[in-house]
DNA sequence: TACGTCGTTCCGCTGGATGGGACTAAGGGC
DNA sequence: GCCCTTAGTCCCATCCAGCGGAACGACGTA
């Protein structure tokens, strides 16, 4: 975990930040300390230090901690800094306008899929960048998983696949079949497998060396995406993905 | 800067993160070290530690560092965690729909004004949460500044007020007069003072104890907001601000 | 009142963080 | 080609800063 040349206290503080992000809302010192195997006085000191920089905030009443405004600001800066995101965004927007649906760019992040860019044709939607979704129940998740070694799928299956809806694929053998289909056809679908009334398709985004670095998704609620419309959406999505590939020129944020 | 009980290395690492956010794009180890008064070997070690957690990334070619994906994800989490933002968002959206313009919620953050929520009536705009703007040249900035002690304005004037356009108020005496007007009328305007063709109005958002915790802004490009329209926008914005005040119930993210 | 739990503070010890400097690689100028 | 500067990283002896144990005050509960 902590190899050779790393600063222990900083590594611990970073863990605290990330743990605080994973626990939705607030978390107490004792709870965090236990979760990370730290002494609670250590956790308290580290959190107090982070608080001075605004990275975390403490609730006046409960004494619990939550992520701070500095993190929001940093996140805004980071979004603008990261290569793939900014490059991809204009393509996502034009695709969203063309098909009149929501489009996102997703990458593999640990055992989840992370939304790094988002465009919304209908208008008022919130930018959903920064959200994580499951690999086995989403179209981009399947695209990314289909390009990982099969042992990773097996490993994930040990933990188990959460059945978000009645359509979620939870049996590992069926998921492996589905991933083979994805590889063969070059795109993935997910019809109400994560959220009941959301259908989506996704295609891979390659870098110059033809390895998959992201997945481009077209998503819509309810019955706006029917099987009959899939070929058209896939084709348009592939065009957009090709443009992104061309523009990133091999320079992709390493994951 | 670093009082008594704080962990030095963590404090330094936090400074590095924030400095990396402020420098747009990438920054080198030596540059960051000089800016913060650190030895470059120290900066290198701290950055390497942050990299292990994905908080920063290193460019393969240049060796320079930039903010990492973990920060994006944390930012997403933080946005959802922070109280004011989520509570205010639905109000912002409905106001944006009503007046058919962009609406934002802004708070004071150091010597700048920080956008913590954003809604865009026209549709395809990017969520601009997380951005910082100047206090003296924006409508929400004036609202927030008008509720700060006058000595803060004086202090800011020592650094000088950047003239973004020919309409920007740069003389401290004129700014103080403007702030008095803002206090008296209960709202602020900014007509092309920050960006040439952007006009905006802003009203204060109070907490239960009648102190100003944020500013609600209505903004539009070009000539969509003329003086004749200001009274109507201010009235609608005040209604929205009142609803937000009611809903936050005194629980506001401390700044 | 007595108890459990929370987050914080104090303090002595020690091992981890520090910074000087060596090292290597990549430009830029001549 | 060469040298010189600049970059980021690595190594190591020194020493002080971070560590964890324990005590503390505040709070809610039985």
Short mmCIF file of N, CA, C and O in Angstrom, two decimals, chain B residues 105-177:
data_model
loop_
_atom_site.label_atom_id
_atom_site.label_comp_id
_atom_site.label_asym_id
_atom_site.label_seq_id
_atom_site.Cartn_x
_atom_site.Cartn_y
_atom_site.Cartn_z
N UNK B 105 -25.46 30.67 -7.69
CA UNK B 105 -25.34 30.99 -6.27
C UNK B 105 -23.86 31.12 -5.96
O UNK B 105 -23.07 30.26 -6.33
N UNK B 106 -23.50 32.20 -5.29
CA UNK B 106 -22.09 32.51 -5.08
C UNK B 106 -21.84 32.80 -3.60
O UNK B 106 -22.67 33.41 -2.93
N UNK B 107 -20.70 32.37 -3.13
CA UNK B 107 -20.33 32.68 -1.75
C UNK B 107 -18.95 33.31 -1.72
O UNK B 107 -18.19 33.23 -2.68
N UNK B 108 -18.65 33.91 -0.57
CA UNK B 108 -17.36 34.53 -0.36
C UNK B 108 -16.34 33.46 -0.05
O UNK B 108 -16.57 32.61 0.80
N UNK B 109 -15.22 33.50 -0.74
CA UNK B 109 -14.17 32.51 -0.50
C UNK B 109 -12.84 33.23 -0.60
O UNK B 109 -12.35 33.48 -1.69
N UNK B 110 -12.30 33.56 0.58
CA UNK B 110 -11.08 34.36 0.56
C UNK B 110 -11.38 35.72 -0.03
O UNK B 110 -12.34 36.38 0.37
N UNK B 111 -10.58 36.13 -0.99
CA UNK B 111 -10.76 37.44 -1.61
C UNK B 111 -11.44 37.33 -2.96
O UNK B 111 -11.30 38.21 -3.81
N UNK B 112 -12.16 36.22 -3.17
CA UNK B 112 -12.87 36.06 -4.43
C UNK B 112 -14.28 35.58 -4.13
O UNK B 112 -14.63 35.29 -2.99
N UNK B 113 -15.08 35.51 -5.17
CA UNK B 113 -16.42 34.98 -5.03
C UNK B 113 -16.46 33.65 -5.79
O UNK B 113 -15.98 33.54 -6.91
N UNK B 114 -17.00 32.64 -5.12
CA UNK B 114 -16.97 31.27 -5.64
C UNK B 114 -18.37 30.83 -6.05
O UNK B 114 -19.31 30.92 -5.28
N UNK B 115 -18.49 30.34 -7.28
CA UNK B 115 -19.76 29.82 -7.76
C UNK B 115 -19.98 28.43 -7.19
O UNK B 115 -19.19 27.53 -7.45
N UNK B 116 -21.03 28.25 -6.38
CA UNK B 116 -21.26 26.91 -5.83
C UNK B 116 -22.48 26.23 -6.44
O UNK B 116 -22.70 25.05 -6.21
N UNK B 117 -23.26 26.96 -7.20
CA UNK B 117 -24.36 26.29 -7.91
C UNK B 117 -24.69 27.11 -9.14
O UNK B 117 -24.51 28.34 -9.15
N UNK B 118 -25.19 26.43 -10.16
CA UNK B 118 -25.32 27.04 -11.46
C UNK B 118 -26.49 26.41 -12.19
O UNK B 118 -26.67 25.20 -12.16
N UNK B 119 -27.31 27.22 -12.81
CA UNK B 119 -28.36 26.66 -13.65
C UNK B 119 -28.51 27.52 -14.90
O UNK B 119 -28.43 28.74 -14.84
N UNK B 120 -28.76 26.85 -16.00
CA UNK B 120 -28.63 27.50 -17.29
C UNK B 120 -29.90 27.24 -18.08
O UNK B 120 -30.21 26.11 -18.43
N UNK B 121 -30.65 28.28 -18.34
CA UNK B 121 -31.95 28.11 -18.98
C UNK B 121 -31.80 27.73 -20.45
O UNK B 121 -32.58 26.95 -20.98
N UNK B 122 -30.79 28.25 -21.10
CA UNK B 122 -30.71 28.08 -22.55
C UNK B 122 -30.34 26.66 -22.93
O UNK B 122 -30.56 26.23 -24.05
N UNK B 123 -29.71 25.94 -22.01
CA UNK B 123 -29.53 24.54 -22.34
C UNK B 123 -28.10 24.04 -22.28
O UNK B 123 -27.66 23.52 -21.27
N UNK B 124 -27.36 24.23 -23.35
CA UNK B 124 -26.14 23.47 -23.50
C UNK B 124 -24.95 23.96 -22.67
O UNK B 124 -23.87 23.41 -22.80
N UNK B 125 -25.13 24.97 -21.88
CA UNK B 125 -23.98 25.53 -21.17
C UNK B 125 -23.36 24.56 -20.18
O UNK B 125 -24.04 23.71 -19.62
N UNK B 126 -22.08 24.72 -19.97
CA UNK B 126 -21.38 23.93 -18.97
C UNK B 126 -21.73 24.45 -17.58
O UNK B 126 -21.86 25.65 -17.38
N UNK B 127 -21.86 23.52 -16.66
CA UNK B 127 -21.97 23.90 -15.26
C UNK B 127 -20.69 24.61 -14.84
O UNK B 127 -19.61 24.08 -14.98
N UNK B 128 -20.83 25.82 -14.34
CA UNK B 128 -19.64 26.59 -13.99
C UNK B 128 -19.35 26.59 -12.49
O UNK B 128 -18.64 27.45 -11.99
N UNK B 129 -19.91 25.63 -11.78
CA UNK B 129 -19.61 25.53 -10.36
C UNK B 129 -18.12 25.38 -10.13
O UNK B 129 -17.46 24.70 -10.89
N UNK B 130 -17.64 25.99 -9.07
CA UNK B 130 -16.24 25.84 -8.73
C UNK B 130 -15.37 26.96 -9.24
O UNK B 130 -14.20 27.03 -8.91
N UNK B 131 -15.94 27.83 -10.05
CA UNK B 131 -15.13 28.94 -10.56
C UNK B 131 -15.06 30.09 -9.57
O UNK B 131 -16.00 30.35 -8.84
N UNK B 132 -13.98 30.80 -9.62
CA UNK B 132 -13.83 31.99 -8.80
C UNK B 132 -13.89 33.23 -9.69
O UNK B 132 -13.42 33.22 -10.81
N UNK B 133 -14.49 34.28 -9.16
CA UNK B 133 -14.57 35.55 -9.87
C UNK B 133 -14.14 36.67 -8.94
O UNK B 133 -14.13 36.50 -7.73
N UNK B 134 -13.81 37.83 -9.49
CA UNK B 134 -13.39 38.94 -8.64
C UNK B 134 -14.57 39.56 -7.89
O UNK B 134 -15.71 39.51 -8.34
N UNK B 135 -14.26 40.12 -6.75
CA UNK B 135 -15.30 40.72 -5.91
C UNK B 135 -15.78 42.05 -6.46
O UNK B 135 -16.97 42.37 -6.39
N UNK B 136 -14.87 42.86 -6.99
CA UNK B 136 -15.20 44.25 -7.27
C UNK B 136 -15.90 44.44 -8.61
O UNK B 136 -16.42 45.51 -8.89
N UNK B 137 -15.90 43.38 -9.46
CA UNK B 137 -16.39 43.58 -10.83
C UNK B 137 -17.61 42.74 -11.16
O UNK B 137 -18.05 42.70 -12.30
N UNK B 138 -18.17 42.06 -10.15
CA UNK B 138 -19.33 41.21 -10.40
C UNK B 138 -20.46 41.61 -9.46
O UNK B 138 -20.21 42.13 -8.36
N UNK B 139 -21.68 41.34 -9.90
CA UNK B 139 -22.83 41.69 -9.08
C UNK B 139 -22.84 40.92 -7.75
O UNK B 139 -22.98 41.53 -6.68
N UNK B 140 -22.68 39.58 -7.77
CA UNK B 140 -22.65 38.88 -6.48
C UNK B 140 -21.47 39.31 -5.62
O UNK B 140 -21.58 39.37 -4.39
N UNK B 141 -20.34 39.60 -6.27
CA UNK B 141 -19.18 40.08 -5.52
C UNK B 141 -19.52 41.34 -4.74
O UNK B 141 -19.16 41.49 -3.57
N UNK B 142 -20.22 42.26 -5.38
CA UNK B 142 -20.58 43.51 -4.70
C UNK B 142 -21.53 43.25 -3.54
O UNK B 142 -21.40 43.85 -2.47
N UNK B 143 -22.49 42.34 -3.75
CA UNK B 143 -23.43 42.02 -2.67
C UNK B 143 -22.67 41.49 -1.46
O UNK B 143 -22.91 41.91 -0.32
N UNK B 144 -21.75 40.59 -1.69
CA UNK B 144 -21.02 39.99 -0.59
C UNK B 144 -20.07 41.00 0.05
O UNK B 144 -19.95 41.06 1.28
N UNK B 145 -19.43 41.79 -0.78
CA UNK B 145 -18.50 42.80 -0.27
C UNK B 145 -19.24 43.86 0.53
O UNK B 145 -18.72 44.38 1.52
N UNK B 146 -20.46 44.16 0.11
CA UNK B 146 -21.24 45.19 0.81
C UNK B 146 -21.57 44.76 2.24
O UNK B 146 -21.91 45.60 3.08
N UNK B 147 -21.47 43.48 2.51
CA UNK B 147 -21.76 42.99 3.85
C UNK B 147 -20.51 42.59 4.61
O UNK B 147 -20.58 41.86 5.59
N UNK B 148 -19.38 43.06 4.13
CA UNK B 148 -18.12 42.87 4.85
C UNK B 148 -17.70 44.20 5.44
O UNK B 148 -18.11 45.25 4.96
N UNK B 149 -16.87 44.15 6.50
CA UNK B 149 -16.38 45.40 7.06
C UNK B 149 -15.62 46.23 6.02
O UNK B 149 -14.94 45.67 5.14
N UNK B 150 -15.73 47.53 6.13
CA UNK B 150 -15.15 48.41 5.13
C UNK B 150 -13.63 48.27 5.04
O UNK B 150 -13.04 48.46 3.99
N UNK B 151 -13.01 47.90 6.15
CA UNK B 151 -11.55 47.78 6.14
C UNK B 151 -11.10 46.68 5.17
O UNK B 151 -9.99 46.72 4.65
N UNK B 152 -11.96 45.67 4.94
CA UNK B 152 -11.60 44.64 3.97
C UNK B 152 -11.52 45.22 2.57
O UNK B 152 -10.67 44.83 1.77
N UNK B 153 -12.44 46.15 2.29
CA UNK B 153 -12.40 46.80 0.98
C UNK B 153 -11.12 47.61 0.83
O UNK B 153 -10.45 47.57 -0.20
N UNK B 154 -10.80 48.32 1.90
CA UNK B 154 -9.56 49.10 1.90
C UNK B 154 -8.35 48.20 1.67
O UNK B 154 -7.47 48.48 0.85
N UNK B 155 -8.35 47.07 2.38
CA UNK B 155 -7.23 46.14 2.24
C UNK B 155 -7.12 45.65 0.80
O UNK B 155 -6.02 45.60 0.22
N UNK B 156 -8.25 45.29 0.22
CA UNK B 156 -8.24 44.84 -1.17
C UNK B 156 -7.72 45.93 -2.10
O UNK B 156 -7.03 45.65 -3.08
N UNK B 157 -8.05 47.16 -1.78
CA UNK B 157 -7.66 48.26 -2.66
C UNK B 157 -6.15 48.45 -2.68
O UNK B 157 -5.59 48.96 -3.65
N UNK B 158 -5.47 48.01 -1.61
CA UNK B 158 -4.00 48.10 -1.58
C UNK B 158 -3.40 47.27 -2.71
O UNK B 158 -2.40 47.64 -3.32
N UNK B 159 -3.99 46.10 -2.91
CA UNK B 159 -3.52 45.22 -3.99
C UNK B 159 -3.89 45.82 -5.35
O UNK B 159 -3.20 45.61 -6.34
N UNK B 160 -5.01 46.55 -5.36
CA UNK B 160 -5.45 47.15 -6.62
C UNK B 160 -6.58 46.36 -7.24
O UNK B 160 -6.67 45.15 -7.08
N UNK B 161 -7.47 47.07 -7.94
CA UNK B 161 -8.60 46.43 -8.59
C UNK B 161 -8.34 46.31 -10.09
O UNK B 161 -8.16 47.32 -10.79
N UNK B 162 -8.30 45.10 -10.57
CA UNK B 162 -8.01 44.87 -11.99
C UNK B 162 -9.12 45.45 -12.87
O UNK B 162 -10.29 45.17 -12.64
N UNK B 163 -8.78 46.27 -13.85
CA UNK B 163 -9.79 46.81 -14.77
C UNK B 163 -10.05 45.84 -15.92
O UNK B 163 -9.39 45.88 -16.93
N UNK B 164 -11.06 44.98 -15.73
CA UNK B 164 -11.32 43.95 -16.73
C UNK B 164 -11.89 44.57 -18.00
O UNK B 164 -11.61 44.13 -19.10
N UNK B 165 -12.72 45.59 -17.84
CA UNK B 165 -13.27 46.30 -18.99
C UNK B 165 -13.21 47.79 -18.67
O UNK B 165 -12.79 48.20 -17.59
N UNK B 166 -13.70 48.58 -19.61
CA UNK B 166 -13.69 50.03 -19.37
C UNK B 166 -14.74 50.43 -18.33
O UNK B 166 -14.70 51.55 -17.82
N UNK B 167 -15.66 49.51 -18.02
CA UNK B 167 -16.69 49.84 -17.03
C UNK B 167 -16.34 49.38 -15.62
O UNK B 167 -17.08 49.66 -14.68
N UNK B 168 -15.26 48.64 -15.47
CA UNK B 168 -14.89 48.14 -14.14
C UNK B 168 -14.60 49.30 -13.20
O UNK B 168 -13.91 50.25 -13.57
N UNK B 169 -15.13 49.20 -11.99
CA UNK B 169 -14.85 50.21 -10.97
C UNK B 169 -13.49 49.90 -10.35
O UNK B 169 -13.30 48.83 -9.76
N UNK B 170 -12.56 50.81 -10.48
CA UNK B 170 -11.21 50.56 -9.96
C UNK B 170 -10.83 51.53 -8.86
O UNK B 170 -9.88 51.28 -8.12
N UNK B 171 -11.54 52.64 -8.73
CA UNK B 171 -11.21 53.59 -7.67
C UNK B 171 -11.94 53.20 -6.41
O UNK B 171 -13.16 52.98 -6.40
N UNK B 172 -11.19 53.12 -5.31
CA UNK B 172 -11.76 52.61 -4.06
C UNK B 172 -12.90 53.50 -3.55
O UNK B 172 -13.89 52.99 -3.02
N UNK B 173 -12.79 54.81 -3.76
CA UNK B 173 -13.86 55.68 -3.25
C UNK B 173 -15.16 55.44 -4.02
O UNK B 173 -16.24 55.41 -3.43
N UNK B 174 -15.03 55.25 -5.33
CA UNK B 174 -16.23 54.96 -6.12
C UNK B 174 -16.83 53.61 -5.76
O UNK B 174 -18.05 53.44 -5.73
N UNK B 175 -15.94 52.65 -5.47
CA UNK B 175 -16.44 51.33 -5.10
C UNK B 175 -17.19 51.40 -3.77
O UNK B 175 -18.26 50.80 -3.61
N UNK B 176 -16.66 52.15 -2.83
CA UNK B 176 -17.35 52.28 -1.54
C UNK B 176 -18.71 52.93 -1.71
O UNK B 176 -19.69 52.53 -1.06
N UNK B 177 -18.78 53.92 -2.59
CA UNK B 177 -20.09 54.52 -2.88
C UNK B 177 -21.05 53.50 -3.46
O UNK B 177 -22.21 53.41 -3.08
#
